[in-house]
Coordinates of C-alpha atoms in Angstrom, one line a residue:
X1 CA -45.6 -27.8 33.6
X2 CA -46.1 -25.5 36.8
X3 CA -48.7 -23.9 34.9
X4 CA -50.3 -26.3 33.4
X5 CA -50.7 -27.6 36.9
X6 CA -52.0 -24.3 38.4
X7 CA -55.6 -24.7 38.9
X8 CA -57.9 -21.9 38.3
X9 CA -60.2 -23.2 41.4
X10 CA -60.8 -26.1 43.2
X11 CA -64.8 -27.2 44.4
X12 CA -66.1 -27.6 47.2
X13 CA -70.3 -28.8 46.2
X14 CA -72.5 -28.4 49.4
X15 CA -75.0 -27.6 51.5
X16 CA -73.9 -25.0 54.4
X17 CA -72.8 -24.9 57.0
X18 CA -69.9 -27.1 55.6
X19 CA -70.0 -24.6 52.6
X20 CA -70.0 -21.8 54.9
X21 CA -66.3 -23.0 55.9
X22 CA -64.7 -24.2 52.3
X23 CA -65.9 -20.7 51.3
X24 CA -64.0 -19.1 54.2
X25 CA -60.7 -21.2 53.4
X26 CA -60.6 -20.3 49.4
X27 CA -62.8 -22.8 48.0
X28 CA -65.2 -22.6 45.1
X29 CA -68.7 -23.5 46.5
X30 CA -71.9 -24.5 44.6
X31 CA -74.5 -26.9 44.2
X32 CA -76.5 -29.3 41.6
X33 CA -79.2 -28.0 39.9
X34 CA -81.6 -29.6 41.5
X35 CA -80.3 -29.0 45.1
X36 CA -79.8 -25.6 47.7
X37 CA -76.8 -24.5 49.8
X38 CA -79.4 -24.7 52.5
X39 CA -78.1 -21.7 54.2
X40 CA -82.0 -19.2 53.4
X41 CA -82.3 -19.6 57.2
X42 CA -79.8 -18.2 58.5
X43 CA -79.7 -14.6 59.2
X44 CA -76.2 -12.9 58.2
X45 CA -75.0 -16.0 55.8
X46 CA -75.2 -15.9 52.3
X47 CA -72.7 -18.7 50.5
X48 CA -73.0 -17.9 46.4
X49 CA -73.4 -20.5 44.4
X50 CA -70.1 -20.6 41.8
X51 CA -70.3 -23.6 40.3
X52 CA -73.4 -25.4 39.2
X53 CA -73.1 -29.5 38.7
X54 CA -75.8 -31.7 37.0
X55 CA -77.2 -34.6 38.2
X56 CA -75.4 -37.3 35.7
X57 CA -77.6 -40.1 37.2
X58 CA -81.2 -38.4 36.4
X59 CA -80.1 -35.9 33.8
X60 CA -82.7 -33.0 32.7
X61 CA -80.5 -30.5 30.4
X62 CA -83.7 -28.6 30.3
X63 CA -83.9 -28.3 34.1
X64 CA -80.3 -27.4 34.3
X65 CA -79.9 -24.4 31.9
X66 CA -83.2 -22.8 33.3
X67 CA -81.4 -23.0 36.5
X68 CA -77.9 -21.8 35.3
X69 CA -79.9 -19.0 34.0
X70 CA -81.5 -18.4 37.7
X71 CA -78.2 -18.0 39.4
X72 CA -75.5 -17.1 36.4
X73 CA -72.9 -19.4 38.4
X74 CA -69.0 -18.5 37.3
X75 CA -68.7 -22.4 36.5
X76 CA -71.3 -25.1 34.8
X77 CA -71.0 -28.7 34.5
X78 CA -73.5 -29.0 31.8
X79 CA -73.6 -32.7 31.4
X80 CA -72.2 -36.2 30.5
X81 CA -72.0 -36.7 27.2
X82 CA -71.9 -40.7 26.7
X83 CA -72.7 -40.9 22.4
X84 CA -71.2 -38.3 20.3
X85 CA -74.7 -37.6 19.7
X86 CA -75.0 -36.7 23.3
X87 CA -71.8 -34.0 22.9
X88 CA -73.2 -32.5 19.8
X89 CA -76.5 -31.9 22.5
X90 CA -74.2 -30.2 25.1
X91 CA -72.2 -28.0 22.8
X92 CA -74.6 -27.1 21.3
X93 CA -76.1 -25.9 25.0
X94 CA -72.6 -24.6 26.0
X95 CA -72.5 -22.4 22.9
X96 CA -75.5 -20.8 23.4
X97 CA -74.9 -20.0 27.4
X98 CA -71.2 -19.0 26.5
X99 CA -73.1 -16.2 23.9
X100 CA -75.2 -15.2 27.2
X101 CA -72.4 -15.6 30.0
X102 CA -69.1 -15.4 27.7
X103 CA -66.8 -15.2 30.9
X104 CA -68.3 -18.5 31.9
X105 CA -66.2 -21.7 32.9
X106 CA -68.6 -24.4 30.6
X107 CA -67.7 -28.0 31.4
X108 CA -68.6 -31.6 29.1
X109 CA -68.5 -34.7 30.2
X110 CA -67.2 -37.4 28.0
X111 CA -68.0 -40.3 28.7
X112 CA -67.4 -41.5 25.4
X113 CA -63.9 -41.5 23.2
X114 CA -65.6 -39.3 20.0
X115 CA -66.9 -37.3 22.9
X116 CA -63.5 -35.7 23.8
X117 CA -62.2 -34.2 20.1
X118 CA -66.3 -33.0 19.6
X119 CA -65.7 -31.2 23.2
X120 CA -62.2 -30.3 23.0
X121 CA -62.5 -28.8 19.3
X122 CA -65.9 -27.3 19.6
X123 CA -66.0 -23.9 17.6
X124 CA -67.1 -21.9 20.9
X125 CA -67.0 -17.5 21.5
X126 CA -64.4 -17.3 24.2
X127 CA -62.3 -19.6 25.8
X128 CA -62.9 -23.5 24.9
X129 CA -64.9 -25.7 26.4
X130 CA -63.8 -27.6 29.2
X131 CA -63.3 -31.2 29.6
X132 CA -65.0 -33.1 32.4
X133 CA -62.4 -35.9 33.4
X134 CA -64.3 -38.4 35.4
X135 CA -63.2 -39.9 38.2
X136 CA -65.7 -40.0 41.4
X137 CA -69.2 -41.3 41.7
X138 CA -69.9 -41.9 38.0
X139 CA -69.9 -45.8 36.7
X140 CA -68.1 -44.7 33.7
X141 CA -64.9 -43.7 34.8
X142 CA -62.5 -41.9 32.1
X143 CA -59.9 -44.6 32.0
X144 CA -62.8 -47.1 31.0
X145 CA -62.8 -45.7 27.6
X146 CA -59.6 -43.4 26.8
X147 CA -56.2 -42.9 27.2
X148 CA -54.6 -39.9 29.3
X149 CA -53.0 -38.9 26.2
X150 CA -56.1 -38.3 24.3
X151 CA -56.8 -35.5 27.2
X152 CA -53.1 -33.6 26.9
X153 CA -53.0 -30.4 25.0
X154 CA -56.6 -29.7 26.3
X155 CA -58.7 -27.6 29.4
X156 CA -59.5 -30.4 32.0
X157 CA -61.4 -30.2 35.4
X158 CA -61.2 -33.6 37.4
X159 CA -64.7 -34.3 38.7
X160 CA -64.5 -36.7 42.1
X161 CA -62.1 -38.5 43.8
X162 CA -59.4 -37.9 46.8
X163 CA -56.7 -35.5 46.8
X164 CA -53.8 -38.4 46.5
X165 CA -56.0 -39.7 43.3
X166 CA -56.3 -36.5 41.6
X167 CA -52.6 -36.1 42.2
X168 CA -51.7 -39.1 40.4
X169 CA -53.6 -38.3 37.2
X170 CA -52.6 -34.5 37.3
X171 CA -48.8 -35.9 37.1
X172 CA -49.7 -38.5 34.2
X173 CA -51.8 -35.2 32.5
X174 CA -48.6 -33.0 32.5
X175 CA -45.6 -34.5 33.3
X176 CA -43.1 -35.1 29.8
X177 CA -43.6 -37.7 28.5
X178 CA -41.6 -39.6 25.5
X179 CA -43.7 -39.0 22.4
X180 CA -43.7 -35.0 23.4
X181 CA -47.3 -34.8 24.6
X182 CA -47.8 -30.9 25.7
X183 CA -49.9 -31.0 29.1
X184 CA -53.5 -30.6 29.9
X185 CA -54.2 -27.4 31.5
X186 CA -55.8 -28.2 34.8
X187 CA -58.7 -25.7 34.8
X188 CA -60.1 -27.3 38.2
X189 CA -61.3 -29.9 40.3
X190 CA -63.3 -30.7 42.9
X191 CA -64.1 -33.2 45.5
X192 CA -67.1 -33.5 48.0
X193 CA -66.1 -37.1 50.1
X194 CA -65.1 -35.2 53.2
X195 CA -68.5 -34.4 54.3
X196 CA -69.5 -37.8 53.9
X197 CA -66.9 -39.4 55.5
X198 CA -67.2 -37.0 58.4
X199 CA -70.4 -39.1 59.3
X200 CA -67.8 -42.3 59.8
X201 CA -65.9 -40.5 62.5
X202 CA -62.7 -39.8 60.0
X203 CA -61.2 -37.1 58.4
X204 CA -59.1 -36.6 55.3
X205 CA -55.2 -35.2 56.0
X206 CA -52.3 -35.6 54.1
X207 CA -51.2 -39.1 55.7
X208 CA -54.6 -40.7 54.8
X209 CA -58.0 -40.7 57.0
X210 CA -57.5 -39.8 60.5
X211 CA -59.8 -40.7 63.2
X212 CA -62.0 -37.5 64.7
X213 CA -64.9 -39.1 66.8
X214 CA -63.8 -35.9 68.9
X215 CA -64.7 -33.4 66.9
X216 CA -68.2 -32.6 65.8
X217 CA -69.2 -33.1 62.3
X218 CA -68.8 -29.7 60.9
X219 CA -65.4 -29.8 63.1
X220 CA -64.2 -32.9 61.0
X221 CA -65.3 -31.6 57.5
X222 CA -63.3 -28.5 58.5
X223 CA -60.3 -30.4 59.5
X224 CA -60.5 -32.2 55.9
X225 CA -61.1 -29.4 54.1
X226 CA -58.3 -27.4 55.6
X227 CA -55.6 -30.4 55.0
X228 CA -56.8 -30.5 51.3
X229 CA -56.1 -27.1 50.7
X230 CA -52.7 -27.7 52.6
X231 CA -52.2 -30.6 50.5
X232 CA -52.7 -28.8 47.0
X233 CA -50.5 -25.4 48.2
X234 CA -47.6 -27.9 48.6
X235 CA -47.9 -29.3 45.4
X236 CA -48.3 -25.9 43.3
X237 CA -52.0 -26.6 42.6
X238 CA -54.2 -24.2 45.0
X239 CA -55.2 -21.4 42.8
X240 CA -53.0 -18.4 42.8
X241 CA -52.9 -15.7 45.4
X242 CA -56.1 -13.2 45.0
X243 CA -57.9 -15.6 42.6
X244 CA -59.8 -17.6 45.2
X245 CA -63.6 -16.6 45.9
X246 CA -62.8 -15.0 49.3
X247 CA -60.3 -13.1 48.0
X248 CA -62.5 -11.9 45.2
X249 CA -65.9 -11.5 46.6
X250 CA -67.5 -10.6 50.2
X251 CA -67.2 -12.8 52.7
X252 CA -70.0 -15.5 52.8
X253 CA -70.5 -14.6 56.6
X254 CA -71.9 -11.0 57.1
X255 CA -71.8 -9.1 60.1
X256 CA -75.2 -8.3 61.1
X257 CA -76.6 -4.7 60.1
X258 CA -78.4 -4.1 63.6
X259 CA -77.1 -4.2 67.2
X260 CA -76.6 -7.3 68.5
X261 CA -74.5 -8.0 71.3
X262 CA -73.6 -11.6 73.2
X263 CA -75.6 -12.6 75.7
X264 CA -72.3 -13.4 78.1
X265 CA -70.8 -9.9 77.2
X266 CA -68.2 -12.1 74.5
X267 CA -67.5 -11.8 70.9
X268 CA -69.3 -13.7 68.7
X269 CA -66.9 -13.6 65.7
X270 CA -65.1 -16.5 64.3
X271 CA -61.9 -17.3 67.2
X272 CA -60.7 -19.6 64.3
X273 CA -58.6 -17.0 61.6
X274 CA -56.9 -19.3 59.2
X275 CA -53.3 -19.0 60.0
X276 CA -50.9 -20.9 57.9
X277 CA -51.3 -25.1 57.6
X278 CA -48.7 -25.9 59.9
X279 CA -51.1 -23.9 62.8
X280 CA -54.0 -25.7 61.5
X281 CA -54.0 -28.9 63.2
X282 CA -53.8 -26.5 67.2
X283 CA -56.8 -24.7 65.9
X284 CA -59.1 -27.0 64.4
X285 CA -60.5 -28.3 67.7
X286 CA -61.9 -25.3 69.2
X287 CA -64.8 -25.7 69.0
X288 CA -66.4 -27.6 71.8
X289 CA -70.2 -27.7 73.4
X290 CA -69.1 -24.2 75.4
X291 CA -68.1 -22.2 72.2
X292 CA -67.5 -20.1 71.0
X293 CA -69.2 -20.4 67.8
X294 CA -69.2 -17.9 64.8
X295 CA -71.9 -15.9 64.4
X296 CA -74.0 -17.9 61.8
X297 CA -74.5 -20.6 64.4
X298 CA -75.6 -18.0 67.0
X299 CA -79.8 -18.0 68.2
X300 CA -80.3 -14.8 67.2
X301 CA -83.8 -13.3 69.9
X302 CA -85.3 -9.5 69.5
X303 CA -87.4 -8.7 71.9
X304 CA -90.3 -6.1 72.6
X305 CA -88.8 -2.6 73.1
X306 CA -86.0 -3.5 70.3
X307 CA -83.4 -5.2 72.1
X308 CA -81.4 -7.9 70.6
X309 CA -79.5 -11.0 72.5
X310 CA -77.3 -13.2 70.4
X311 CA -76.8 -16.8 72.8
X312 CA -74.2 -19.7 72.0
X313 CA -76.5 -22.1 73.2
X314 CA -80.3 -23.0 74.1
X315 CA -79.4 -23.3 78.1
X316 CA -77.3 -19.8 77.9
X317 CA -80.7 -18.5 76.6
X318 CA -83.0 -20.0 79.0
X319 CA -80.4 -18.4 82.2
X320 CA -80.8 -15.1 80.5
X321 CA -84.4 -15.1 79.9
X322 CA -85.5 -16.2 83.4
X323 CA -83.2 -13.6 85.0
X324 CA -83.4 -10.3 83.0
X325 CA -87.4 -11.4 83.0
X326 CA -87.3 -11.6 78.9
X327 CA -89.5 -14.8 79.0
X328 CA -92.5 -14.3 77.0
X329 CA -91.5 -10.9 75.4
X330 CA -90.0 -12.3 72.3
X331 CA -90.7 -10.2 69.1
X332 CA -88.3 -12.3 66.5
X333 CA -85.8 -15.4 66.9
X334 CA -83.8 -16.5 64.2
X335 CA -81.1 -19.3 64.7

């Protein structure tokens, strides 16, 4: 059962710079098809996208292979299959990417009961396909049309909903059971309502929502996003140690290749490190309107003659500029 319940990952879909920090904490980022990080702008950021989700309201399988193919993400959510005609379609399309990308995490949505054994028992190269279990934004929900023990013995990824709700169906998914159901295998999950919420003045954290109208928005998505992963370590679900993104790949936040130095003589770097989640909740409120900030957030000004200034803030830059005499000698700014 503590298997079973391991995930392999857990998502984080969005644009940066609220990628930029699930990323940093262990967290799959990635995107729909038809959507960016956002982060092209930004001069030493680069958040990759991982895991590529369709857009189940306006669905274009078309669109979303060409664009599976443009960035070769580690994990596809191909589409929601709602007649068995529909999962034929998307096997079919899983098959041949799994051909192309065979270490690939494919996912199907049924939405349908003959949906689950044509996903489940799909004659695929590799591991099998992945079963999408339903539980967000999506009108059909995957108690509307099944039972949780037509989804035990199979790969499942639960698609939407808070932490405490994902929780509830990972224990119906794998706990024993009287007829002698073997568990699903919780491949993933993944939830994006933080970010949303974060808009409301609230943050998710183990005890429910929590007010934060004093933090900024990227503050209160952090704060969410660091008691979720708190809240999945303590219940054997986080993803086992060096199998998280981070740990895998390069950080999403590069250090820049050229000089740059603060303008205040400070260090630009992140004063956040991650600590463990009992120091969380003394470090998530750093960040206030005098810094510091981490160097994606920095405005980022070369001048003439090759000299580069890195300012916290618009007023720090216009100090700096009036006194050292830099006004008007700007060759490049980047924020």
């Amino acid at each position: 059962m503590e298997v079973a319940r391991r995930a392999e990952y857990i998502g984080f879909l969005h644009r940066a710079p609220f990628a930029t920090e699930a990323y940093a904490l262990g967290f799959v980022t990635g995107a729909r098809e038809d959507c960016r990080i956002q982060d092209s702008h930004l001069r030493n950021v680069d958040v990759p996208i991982l895991m590529l989700d369709n857009d189940f309201n306006r669905p274009d399988l078309d669109r979303y292979l060409t664009r599976f193919r443009e960035v070769e993400p580690e994990i596809g959510v191909v589409g929601d299959a709602r007649t068995p005609e529909e999962a034929h379609t998307f096997v079919d399309a899983a098959r041949e990417l799994k051909s192309d990308y065979p270490d690939a995490t494919i996912i199907i949505v049924p939405k349908c009961r003959e949906a689950i054994d044509i996903v489940a028992n799909a004659d695929i190269p590799g591991e099998s396909l992945v079963l999408g279990y339903a539980m967000g934004r999506s009108n059909i929900k995957a108690w509307h049309f099944s039972d949780i023990a037509n989804w035990r013995g199979h790969r499942v990824h639960l698609l939407g909903a808070s932490p405490t709700k994902q929780w509830r169906v990972i224990q119906e998914l794998t706990q024993p059971n009287l007829t002698g159901d073997p568990p699903a295998d919780i491949i993933g999950l993944d939830w994006n309502g933080p970010q949303g919420i974060a808009y409301k003045g609230e943050s998710w954290s183990r005890d429910g929502w929590q007010d934060a109208d004093f933090l900024s928005i990227r503050g209160t998505v952090r704060r969410s996003l660091r008691e979720m992963r708190a809240f999945w370590e303590e219940r054997g679900v986080w993803p086992a140690e060096g199998k998280t993104p981070i740990e895998r790949l390069e950080p999403a936040v590069k250090e820049p290749d050229d000089p740059i130095w603060a303008a205040n003589g400070g260090d630009l770097s992140d004063p956040d490190p991650l600590g463990s989640p009992d120091e969380w909740a003394e470090l998530v409120d750093y960040a206030d309107e005098d810094g510091p900030f981490p160097i994606e957030q920095a405005i980022v000004v070369t001048y003439e003659g090759g000299r580069t200034l890195a300012y916290r803030t618009q007023t720090e830059r216009d100090y700096v500029e009036y006194y050292e005499g830099l006004k008007g000698k700007i060759a490049d700014k980047r924020t």
